[in-house]
CSV table of C-alpha atoms in Angstrom, one decimal:
chain,number,residue,atom,x,y,z
T,1333,UNK,CA,387.2,155.5,87.2
T,1334,UNK,CA,385.3,158.0,89.3
T,1335,UNK,CA,387.5,160.8,87.9
T,1336,UNK,CA,386.8,159.7,84.3
T,1337,UNK,CA,383.1,159.6,85.0
T,1338,UNK,CA,383.2,163.2,86.2
T,1339,UNK,CA,385.1,164.3,83.1
T,1340,UNK,CA,382.6,162.5,80.9
T,1341,UNK,CA,379.7,164.2,82.6
T,1342,UNK,CA,381.3,167.6,82.3
T,1343,UNK,CA,381.9,167.1,78.6
T,1344,UNK,CA,378.3,166.1,78.1
T,1345,UNK,CA,377.1,169.2,79.9
T,1346,UNK,CA,379.4,171.4,77.9
T,1347,UNK,CA,378.3,169.8,74.6
T,1348,UNK,CA,374.7,170.2,75.6
T,1349,UNK,CA,375.2,173.9,76.4
T,1350,UNK,CA,376.9,174.5,73.1
T,1351,UNK,CA,374.1,172.7,71.2
T,1352,UNK,CA,371.4,174.8,73.0
T,1353,UNK,CA,373.4,178.0,72.2
T,1354,UNK,CA,373.7,177.1,68.5
T,1355,UNK,CA,370.0,176.3,68.2
T,1356,UNK,CA,369.1,179.7,69.9
T,1357,UNK,CA,371.6,181.6,67.6
T,1358,UNK,CA,370.1,179.9,64.5
T,1359,UNK,CA,366.6,180.7,65.6
T,1360,UNK,CA,367.5,184.3,66.2
T,1361,UNK,CA,369.2,184.6,62.9
T,1362,UNK,CA,366.2,183.0,61.1
T,1363,UNK,CA,363.8,185.3,62.9
T,1364,UNK,CA,365.9,188.4,62.1
T,1365,UNK,CA,366.3,187.3,58.4
T,1366,UNK,CA,362.6,188.0,57.8
T,1367,UNK,CA,362.7,191.6,59.1
T,1368,UNK,CA,363.3,194.8,57.1
T,1369,UNK,CA,365.7,197.4,58.2
T,1370,UNK,CA,367.0,200.9,57.5
T,1371,UNK,CA,370.3,202.3,58.8
T,1372,UNK,CA,371.9,205.6,58.0
T,1373,UNK,CA,375.7,205.0,57.8
T,1374,UNK,CA,376.9,208.5,56.9
T,1375,UNK,CA,375.7,212.0,55.9
T,1376,UNK,CA,377.3,215.3,54.9
T,1377,UNK,CA,376.4,218.7,53.6
T,1378,UNK,CA,378.3,220.2,50.7
T,1379,UNK,CA,378.3,223.8,49.4
T,1380,UNK,CA,377.3,224.1,45.7
T,1381,UNK,CA,377.3,227.8,44.6
T,1382,UNK,CA,374.6,229.4,46.9
T,1383,UNK,CA,373.0,226.1,47.8
T,1384,UNK,CA,373.8,223.3,50.3
T,1385,UNK,CA,373.2,219.8,49.1
T,1386,UNK,CA,372.9,216.6,51.1
T,1387,UNK,CA,374.7,213.3,50.5
T,1388,UNK,CA,374.0,210.2,52.6
T,1389,UNK,CA,374.7,206.5,52.5
T,1390,UNK,CA,371.9,204.3,53.8
T,1391,UNK,CA,372.0,200.6,54.5
T,1392,UNK,CA,368.7,198.8,53.8
T,1393,UNK,CA,367.2,195.4,53.8
T,1394,UNK,CA,363.8,194.2,52.5
T,1395,UNK,CA,361.8,191.4,54.0
T,1396,UNK,CA,360.3,188.6,51.8
T,1397,UNK,CA,356.9,190.2,52.1
T,1398,UNK,CA,358.2,193.6,50.8
T,1399,UNK,CA,360.1,191.9,48.0
T,1400,UNK,CA,356.9,190.0,47.1
T,1401,UNK,CA,354.8,193.2,47.1
T,1402,UNK,CA,357.3,194.9,44.8
T,1403,UNK,CA,357.3,192.0,42.4
T,1404,UNK,CA,353.5,192.3,42.2
T,1405,UNK,CA,353.9,195.9,41.0
T,1406,UNK,CA,353.0,197.7,44.3
T,1407,UNK,CA,354.8,201.1,44.7
T,1408,UNK,CA,356.8,201.8,47.8
T,1409,UNK,CA,357.4,205.4,48.9
T,1410,UNK,CA,360.2,206.4,51.1
T,1411,UNK,CA,360.5,209.7,52.9
T,1412,UNK,CA,363.9,211.4,53.4
T,1413,UNK,CA,363.5,214.0,56.2
T,1414,UNK,CA,366.2,216.5,56.8
T,1415,UNK,CA,366.4,219.2,59.5
T,1416,UNK,CA,368.8,222.0,60.2
T,1417,UNK,CA,368.6,223.7,63.6
T,1418,UNK,CA,370.5,226.2,65.7
T,1419,UNK,CA,371.1,224.9,69.2
T,1420,UNK,CA,369.9,227.0,72.1
T,1421,UNK,CA,371.2,226.5,75.6
T,1422,UNK,CA,368.1,227.1,77.7
T,1423,UNK,CA,365.3,226.4,75.3
T,1424,UNK,CA,364.3,224.2,72.3
T,1425,UNK,CA,366.6,224.3,69.3
T,1426,UNK,CA,365.7,227.0,66.7
T,1427,UNK,CA,364.5,225.2,63.6
T,1428,UNK,CA,366.0,226.8,60.5
T,1429,UNK,CA,365.1,224.4,57.7
T,1430,UNK,CA,363.0,221.2,57.4
T,1431,UNK,CA,362.9,219.4,54.1
T,1432,UNK,CA,361.0,216.3,53.2
T,1433,UNK,CA,361.8,214.4,50.0
T,1434,UNK,CA,359.9,211.5,48.5
T,1435,UNK,CA,361.6,208.6,46.6
T,1436,UNK,CA,359.5,205.8,45.1
T,1437,UNK,CA,360.4,202.2,44.1
T,1438,UNK,CA,358.2,200.1,41.8
T,1439,UNK,CA,358.4,197.2,39.4
T,1440,UNK,CA,357.2,197.6,35.7
T,1441,UNK,CA,356.1,194.1,34.6
T,1442,UNK,CA,356.0,194.8,30.9
T,1443,UNK,CA,359.6,196.0,30.7
T,1444,UNK,CA,360.6,193.8,33.6
T,1445,UNK,CA,362.5,196.7,35.2
T,1446,UNK,CA,362.7,198.1,38.7
T,1447,UNK,CA,362.1,201.9,38.7
T,1448,UNK,CA,363.5,204.4,41.3
T,1449,UNK,CA,361.6,207.6,41.0
T,1450,UNK,CA,362.8,211.0,42.4
T,1451,UNK,CA,360.4,213.8,41.4
T,1452,UNK,CA,360.3,213.9,37.6
T,1453,UNK,CA,363.4,211.8,37.2
T,1454,UNK,CA,363.5,208.0,37.1
T,1455,UNK,CA,366.1,205.3,36.8
T,1456,UNK,CA,365.5,201.8,35.5
T,1457,UNK,CA,367.3,198.6,36.8
T,1458,UNK,CA,367.1,195.0,35.7
T,1459,UNK,CA,367.7,193.6,39.3
T,1460,UNK,CA,366.1,194.6,42.6
T,1461,UNK,CA,369.5,194.8,44.4
T,1462,UNK,CA,370.7,197.3,41.8
T,1463,UNK,CA,367.6,199.4,42.4
T,1464,UNK,CA,368.1,199.2,46.2
T,1465,UNK,CA,371.7,200.3,45.8
T,1466,UNK,CA,370.5,203.4,44.0
T,1467,UNK,CA,367.7,204.0,46.5
T,1468,UNK,CA,370.0,203.7,49.4
T,1469,UNK,CA,372.3,206.5,48.3
T,1470,UNK,CA,371.2,210.2,48.6
T,1471,UNK,CA,373.2,212.4,46.3
T,1472,UNK,CA,373.1,216.1,45.6
T,1473,UNK,CA,369.7,216.7,47.3
T,1474,UNK,CA,369.2,220.4,47.7
T,1475,UNK,CA,368.2,221.3,51.2
T,1476,UNK,CA,368.8,225.0,51.9
T,1477,UNK,CA,370.3,228.2,50.5
T,1478,UNK,CA,373.4,229.8,52.1
T,1479,UNK,CA,371.4,232.9,52.7
T,1480,UNK,CA,369.3,231.0,55.3
T,1481,UNK,CA,372.3,230.6,57.6
T,1482,UNK,CA,374.6,233.0,59.4
T,1483,UNK,CA,378.4,232.8,59.2
T,1484,UNK,CA,380.2,231.8,62.4
T,1485,UNK,CA,377.0,230.3,63.9
T,1486,UNK,CA,376.8,226.7,65.1
T,1487,UNK,CA,374.2,224.4,63.6
T,1488,UNK,CA,372.9,220.8,64.2
T,1489,UNK,CA,371.8,218.7,61.3
T,1490,UNK,CA,369.5,215.6,61.5
T,1491,UNK,CA,368.4,213.0,59.0
T,1492,UNK,CA,365.8,210.3,59.0
T,1493,UNK,CA,364.6,207.9,56.3
T,1494,UNK,CA,361.5,205.8,56.5
T,1495,UNK,CA,358.9,203.8,54.5
T,1496,UNK,CA,355.8,205.9,54.1
T,1497,UNK,CA,353.2,203.3,55.1
T,1498,UNK,CA,350.4,205.8,54.6
T,1499,UNK,CA,351.0,205.7,50.9
T,1500,UNK,CA,350.8,201.9,50.7
T,1501,UNK,CA,347.8,200.5,48.9
T,1502,UNK,CA,344.9,199.7,51.2
T,1503,UNK,CA,345.3,196.0,50.5
T,1504,UNK,CA,348.8,196.2,52.1
T,1505,UNK,CA,348.1,198.7,54.9
T,1506,UNK,CA,346.3,196.1,57.1
T,1507,UNK,CA,349.3,193.8,56.9
T,1508,UNK,CA,351.8,196.6,57.6
T,1509,UNK,CA,350.2,197.5,60.9
T,1510,UNK,CA,352.3,196.0,63.7
T,1511,UNK,CA,354.3,193.8,61.4
T,1512,UNK,CA,358.1,193.7,61.6
T,1513,UNK,CA,358.2,192.9,57.9
T,1514,UNK,CA,357.0,196.4,57.1
T,1515,UNK,CA,358.9,198.4,59.8
T,1516,UNK,CA,361.4,200.4,57.9
T,1517,UNK,CA,362.5,203.5,59.7
T,1518,UNK,CA,366.1,204.6,60.3
T,1519,UNK,CA,367.6,206.0,63.4
T,1520,UNK,CA,367.7,209.8,63.7
T,1521,UNK,CA,371.2,210.5,62.4
T,1522,UNK,CA,372.6,213.7,63.9
T,1523,UNK,CA,375.8,215.5,63.1
T,1524,UNK,CA,377.4,219.0,63.5
T,1525,UNK,CA,378.1,220.5,60.1
T,1526,UNK,CA,380.7,223.2,59.9
T,1527,UNK,CA,379.1,224.4,56.6
T,1528,UNK,CA,382.2,224.7,54.4
T,1529,UNK,CA,384.8,223.1,56.6
T,1530,UNK,CA,385.3,219.4,57.4
T,1531,UNK,CA,382.3,218.0,59.3
T,1532,UNK,CA,382.1,215.9,62.5
T,1533,UNK,CA,379.5,213.2,63.0
T,1534,UNK,CA,378.2,211.4,66.0
């Protein structure tokens, strides 16, 4: 009987621990679900005639507050920041090229379409997830000319994408300060392009 009692107590403790762990995991998942995120999955440089273009695949998630702001017609502006530098052993890297590109996302209530705007070009989508798929893929973005680099030299490329909160309407800027719902900035994605040969990433 004494042995059975010990087994029963051990099972109760184990079940209690599992319950607490499940509750904590559910709480963490719920808390995380409300946050926005940006993550660069891959990036590459391709030679196109005398120009190098950037392709990148980005994973993004919008919080409920951001989705609500889009549905109300507020425009969101994202910055794509690319840098090419020549590494130097005993000093700071020599910056060769820095390019900043703006991409906007907005909702047009009359046509009930989501618009992704790149410069003077825009694409229309019926659903938000379709617009996000287009927004999250950087394709054929011209970043520098081949004349700006030297053959045989080693270079380091870096890419960052973030929500430009400074361009948010004033009514939203107050909410965006210090809020996880509006924190959308990717990691600094770095890789070593061979500029014409297969690239290695890290």
